[in-house]
Amino acid sequence: RIVDSQSVDSIAGMFRSFGDEILIDWNVQEDGAPVPATGEGMGKIPVPMAGMVIRRWAEAMANPSAPLAPPSLNGNGSEELPTPTEPL
């Protein structure tokens, strides 16, 4: 498959935008030094790895994990059961 310079620039721009606008944090290192979680960092990693990062993010957005339990409305962590005052 032939890739022209315009396609390469477009892909590089997509990686840069993803890194600057969506990527929050990661644990990627190059020669023992952390690679910044930015557009510049996305440009430093191999193209297949950058593509995988974006694919995995897209999969996570399309298939989110189950929702957490609803938060307490009164600030308590869980509902207290009433204490019986009469014998049962």
mmCIF file with all atom_site columns, C-alpha atoms in Angstrom:
data_model
loop_
_atom_site.group_PDB
_atom_site.id
_atom_site.type_symbol
_atom_site.label_atom_id
_atom_site.label_alt_id
_atom_site.label_comp_id
_atom_site.label_asym_id
_atom_site.label_entity_id
_atom_site.label_seq_id
_atom_site.pdbx_PDB_ins_code
_atom_site.Cartn_x
_atom_site.Cartn_y
_atom_site.Cartn_z
_atom_site.occupancy
_atom_site.B_iso_or_equiv
_atom_site.pdbx_formal_charge
_atom_site.auth_seq_id
_atom_site.auth_comp_id
_atom_site.auth_asym_id
_atom_site.auth_atom_id
_atom_site.pdbx_PDB_model_num
ATOM 1  C CA . ARG A 1 1  ? 0.000   0.000  0.000  1.00 0.00 ? 1  ARG A CA 1
ATOM 2  C CA . ILE A 1 2  ? 1.374   3.385  -0.967 1.00 0.00 ? 2  ILE A CA 1
ATOM 3  C CA . VAL A 1 3  ? 1.135   6.205  1.561  1.00 0.00 ? 3  VAL A CA 1
ATOM 4  C CA . ASP A 1 4  ? 1.668   9.762  0.390  1.00 0.00 ? 4  ASP A CA 1
ATOM 5  C CA . SER A 1 5  ? 3.088   12.608 2.480  1.00 0.00 ? 5  SER A CA 1
ATOM 6  C CA . GLN A 1 6  ? -0.367  14.157 2.927  1.00 0.00 ? 6  GLN A CA 1
ATOM 7  C CA . SER A 1 7  ? -1.624  10.919 4.524  1.00 0.00 ? 7  SER A CA 1
ATOM 8  C CA . VAL A 1 8  ? 1.417   10.763 6.801  1.00 0.00 ? 8  VAL A CA 1
ATOM 9  C CA . ASP A 1 9  ? 0.836   14.383 7.888  1.00 0.00 ? 9  ASP A CA 1
ATOM 10 C CA . SER A 1 10 ? -2.843  13.630 8.517  1.00 0.00 ? 10 SER A CA 1
ATOM 11 C CA . ILE A 1 11 ? -2.034  10.586 10.658 1.00 0.00 ? 11 ILE A CA 1
ATOM 12 C CA . ALA A 1 12 ? 0.646   12.482 12.575 1.00 0.00 ? 12 ALA A CA 1
ATOM 13 C CA . GLY A 1 13 ? -1.851  15.292 13.195 1.00 0.00 ? 13 GLY A CA 1
ATOM 14 C CA . MET A 1 14 ? -4.415  12.803 14.481 1.00 0.00 ? 14 MET A CA 1
ATOM 15 C CA . PHE A 1 15 ? -1.881  11.299 16.892 1.00 0.00 ? 15 PHE A CA 1
ATOM 16 C CA . ARG A 1 16 ? -0.821  14.769 18.063 1.00 0.00 ? 16 ARG A CA 1
ATOM 17 C CA . SER A 1 17 ? -4.433  15.868 18.598 1.00 0.00 ? 17 SER A CA 1
ATOM 18 C CA . PHE A 1 18 ? -5.241  12.688 20.505 1.00 0.00 ? 18 PHE A CA 1
ATOM 19 C CA . GLY A 1 19 ? -2.233  13.213 22.766 1.00 0.00 ? 19 GLY A CA 1
ATOM 20 C CA . ASP A 1 20 ? -3.013  16.882 23.413 1.00 0.00 ? 20 ASP A CA 1
ATOM 21 C CA . GLU A 1 21 ? -6.798  16.672 23.764 1.00 0.00 ? 21 GLU A CA 1
ATOM 22 C CA . ILE A 1 22 ? -7.673  13.188 25.048 1.00 0.00 ? 22 ILE A CA 1
ATOM 23 C CA . LEU A 1 23 ? -4.675  11.402 26.551 1.00 0.00 ? 23 LEU A CA 1
ATOM 24 C CA . ILE A 1 24 ? -4.423  12.023 30.302 1.00 0.00 ? 24 ILE A CA 1
ATOM 25 C CA . ASP A 1 25 ? -1.684  9.734  31.582 1.00 0.00 ? 25 ASP A CA 1
ATOM 26 C CA . TRP A 1 26 ? 0.300   6.633  30.722 1.00 0.00 ? 26 TRP A CA 1
ATOM 27 C CA . ASN A 1 27 ? 3.355   4.702  31.848 1.00 0.00 ? 27 ASN A CA 1
ATOM 28 C CA . VAL A 1 28 ? 5.345   4.727  28.587 1.00 0.00 ? 28 VAL A CA 1
ATOM 29 C CA . GLN A 1 29 ? 9.122   5.012  28.822 1.00 0.00 ? 29 GLN A CA 1
ATOM 30 C CA . GLU A 1 30 ? 11.876  5.402  26.271 1.00 0.00 ? 30 GLU A CA 1
ATOM 31 C CA . ASP A 1 31 ? 15.416  4.456  27.340 1.00 0.00 ? 31 ASP A CA 1
ATOM 32 C CA . GLY A 1 32 ? 14.240  4.503  30.973 1.00 0.00 ? 32 GLY A CA 1
ATOM 33 C CA . ALA A 1 33 ? 12.834  8.037  30.783 1.00 0.00 ? 33 ALA A CA 1
ATOM 34 C CA . PRO A 1 34 ? 9.091   8.749  30.852 1.00 0.00 ? 34 PRO A CA 1
ATOM 35 C CA . VAL A 1 35 ? 7.485   9.766  27.567 1.00 0.00 ? 35 VAL A CA 1
ATOM 36 C CA . PRO A 1 36 ? 5.081   12.671 28.167 1.00 0.00 ? 36 PRO A CA 1
ATOM 37 C CA . ALA A 1 37 ? 1.363   11.901 27.767 1.00 0.00 ? 37 ALA A CA 1
ATOM 38 C CA . THR A 1 38 ? 0.997   14.653 25.162 1.00 0.00 ? 38 THR A CA 1
ATOM 39 C CA . GLY A 1 39 ? 0.852   15.069 21.428 1.00 0.00 ? 39 GLY A CA 1
ATOM 40 C CA . GLU A 1 40 ? 4.632   15.270 21.416 1.00 0.00 ? 40 GLU A CA 1
ATOM 41 C CA . GLY A 1 41 ? 4.778   11.977 23.332 1.00 0.00 ? 41 GLY A CA 1
ATOM 42 C CA . MET A 1 42 ? 2.411   10.318 20.864 1.00 0.00 ? 42 MET A CA 1
ATOM 43 C CA . GLY A 1 43 ? 4.834   11.384 18.130 1.00 0.00 ? 43 GLY A CA 1
ATOM 44 C CA . LYS A 1 44 ? 7.756   9.708  19.898 1.00 0.00 ? 44 LYS A CA 1
ATOM 45 C CA . ILE A 1 45 ? 6.256   6.216  20.089 1.00 0.00 ? 45 ILE A CA 1
ATOM 46 C CA . PRO A 1 46 ? 6.154   3.807  17.123 1.00 0.00 ? 46 PRO A CA 1
ATOM 47 C CA . VAL A 1 47 ? 3.189   4.311  14.792 1.00 0.00 ? 47 VAL A CA 1
ATOM 48 C CA . PRO A 1 48 ? 1.735   0.815  15.476 1.00 0.00 ? 48 PRO A CA 1
ATOM 49 C CA . MET A 1 49 ? 1.820   1.526  19.224 1.00 0.00 ? 49 MET A CA 1
ATOM 50 C CA . ALA A 1 50 ? 0.163   4.939  18.781 1.00 0.00 ? 50 ALA A CA 1
ATOM 51 C CA . GLY A 1 51 ? -2.544  3.283  16.683 1.00 0.00 ? 51 GLY A CA 1
ATOM 52 C CA . MET A 1 52 ? -3.064  0.650  19.373 1.00 0.00 ? 52 MET A CA 1
ATOM 53 C CA . VAL A 1 53 ? -3.433  3.344  22.063 1.00 0.00 ? 53 VAL A CA 1
ATOM 54 C CA . ILE A 1 54 ? -6.171  5.036  20.028 1.00 0.00 ? 54 ILE A CA 1
ATOM 55 C CA . ARG A 1 55 ? -7.923  1.726  19.208 1.00 0.00 ? 55 ARG A CA 1
ATOM 56 C CA . ARG A 1 56 ? -7.940  0.654  22.869 1.00 0.00 ? 56 ARG A CA 1
ATOM 57 C CA . TRP A 1 57 ? -9.313  4.047  23.922 1.00 0.00 ? 57 TRP A CA 1
ATOM 58 C CA . ALA A 1 58 ? -12.047 3.796  21.262 1.00 0.00 ? 58 ALA A CA 1
ATOM 59 C CA . GLU A 1 59 ? -12.944 0.281  22.463 1.00 0.00 ? 59 GLU A CA 1
ATOM 60 C CA . ALA A 1 60 ? -13.149 1.496  26.076 1.00 0.00 ? 60 ALA A CA 1
ATOM 61 C CA . MET A 1 61 ? -15.421 4.370  25.016 1.00 0.00 ? 61 MET A CA 1
ATOM 62 C CA . ALA A 1 62 ? -17.660 2.017  23.026 1.00 0.00 ? 62 ALA A CA 1
ATOM 63 C CA . ASN A 1 63 ? -17.862 -0.610 25.793 1.00 0.00 ? 63 ASN A CA 1
ATOM 64 C CA . PRO A 1 64 ? -17.655 1.125  29.185 1.00 0.00 ? 64 PRO A CA 1
ATOM 65 C CA . SER A 1 65 ? -17.464 -0.922 32.356 1.00 0.00 ? 65 SER A CA 1
ATOM 66 C CA . ALA A 1 66 ? -20.574 -1.441 34.470 1.00 0.00 ? 66 ALA A CA 1
ATOM 67 C CA . PRO A 1 67 ? -21.680 1.642  36.385 1.00 0.00 ? 67 PRO A CA 1
ATOM 68 C CA . LEU A 1 68 ? -20.766 2.019  40.014 1.00 0.00 ? 68 LEU A CA 1
ATOM 69 C CA . ALA A 1 69 ? -23.431 1.872  42.703 1.00 0.00 ? 69 ALA A CA 1
ATOM 70 C CA . PRO A 1 70 ? -25.404 5.112  42.933 1.00 0.00 ? 70 PRO A CA 1
ATOM 71 C CA . PRO A 1 71 ? -23.993 7.598  45.427 1.00 0.00 ? 71 PRO A CA 1
ATOM 72 C CA . SER A 1 72 ? -25.601 8.153  48.798 1.00 0.00 ? 72 SER A CA 1
ATOM 73 C CA . LEU A 1 73 ? -28.064 11.029 48.742 1.00 0.00 ? 73 LEU A CA 1
ATOM 74 C CA . ASN A 1 74 ? -27.564 12.008 52.398 1.00 0.00 ? 74 ASN A CA 1
ATOM 75 C CA . GLY A 1 75 ? -23.803 11.730 52.627 1.00 0.00 ? 75 GLY A CA 1
ATOM 76 C CA . ASN A 1 76 ? -23.774 8.418  54.524 1.00 0.00 ? 76 ASN A CA 1
ATOM 77 C CA . GLY A 1 77 ? -21.892 5.515  52.973 1.00 0.00 ? 77 GLY A CA 1
ATOM 78 C CA . SER A 1 78 ? -24.741 3.050  53.426 1.00 0.00 ? 78 SER A CA 1
ATOM 79 C CA . GLU A 1 79 ? -28.231 3.019  54.763 1.00 0.00 ? 79 GLU A CA 1
ATOM 80 C CA . GLU A 1 80 ? -28.532 2.197  58.470 1.00 0.00 ? 80 GLU A CA 1
ATOM 81 C CA . LEU A 1 81 ? -31.098 -0.311 59.543 1.00 0.00 ? 81 LEU A CA 1
ATOM 82 C CA . PRO A 1 82 ? -33.457 0.872  62.273 1.00 0.00 ? 82 PRO A CA 1
ATOM 83 C CA . THR A 1 83 ? -32.615 -0.360 65.753 1.00 0.00 ? 83 THR A CA 1
ATOM 84 C CA . PRO A 1 84 ? -35.543 -2.308 67.210 1.00 0.00 ? 84 PRO A CA 1
ATOM 85 C CA . THR A 1 85 ? -36.865 -0.756 70.424 1.00 0.00 ? 85 THR A CA 1
ATOM 86 C CA . GLU A 1 86 ? -39.294 -3.588 71.190 1.00 0.00 ? 86 GLU A CA 1
ATOM 87 C CA . PRO A 1 87 ? -38.631 -7.295 71.353 1.00 0.00 ? 87 PRO A CA 1
ATOM 88 C CA . LEU A 1 88 ? -39.466 -9.061 68.125 1.00 0.00 ? 88 LEU A CA 1
#
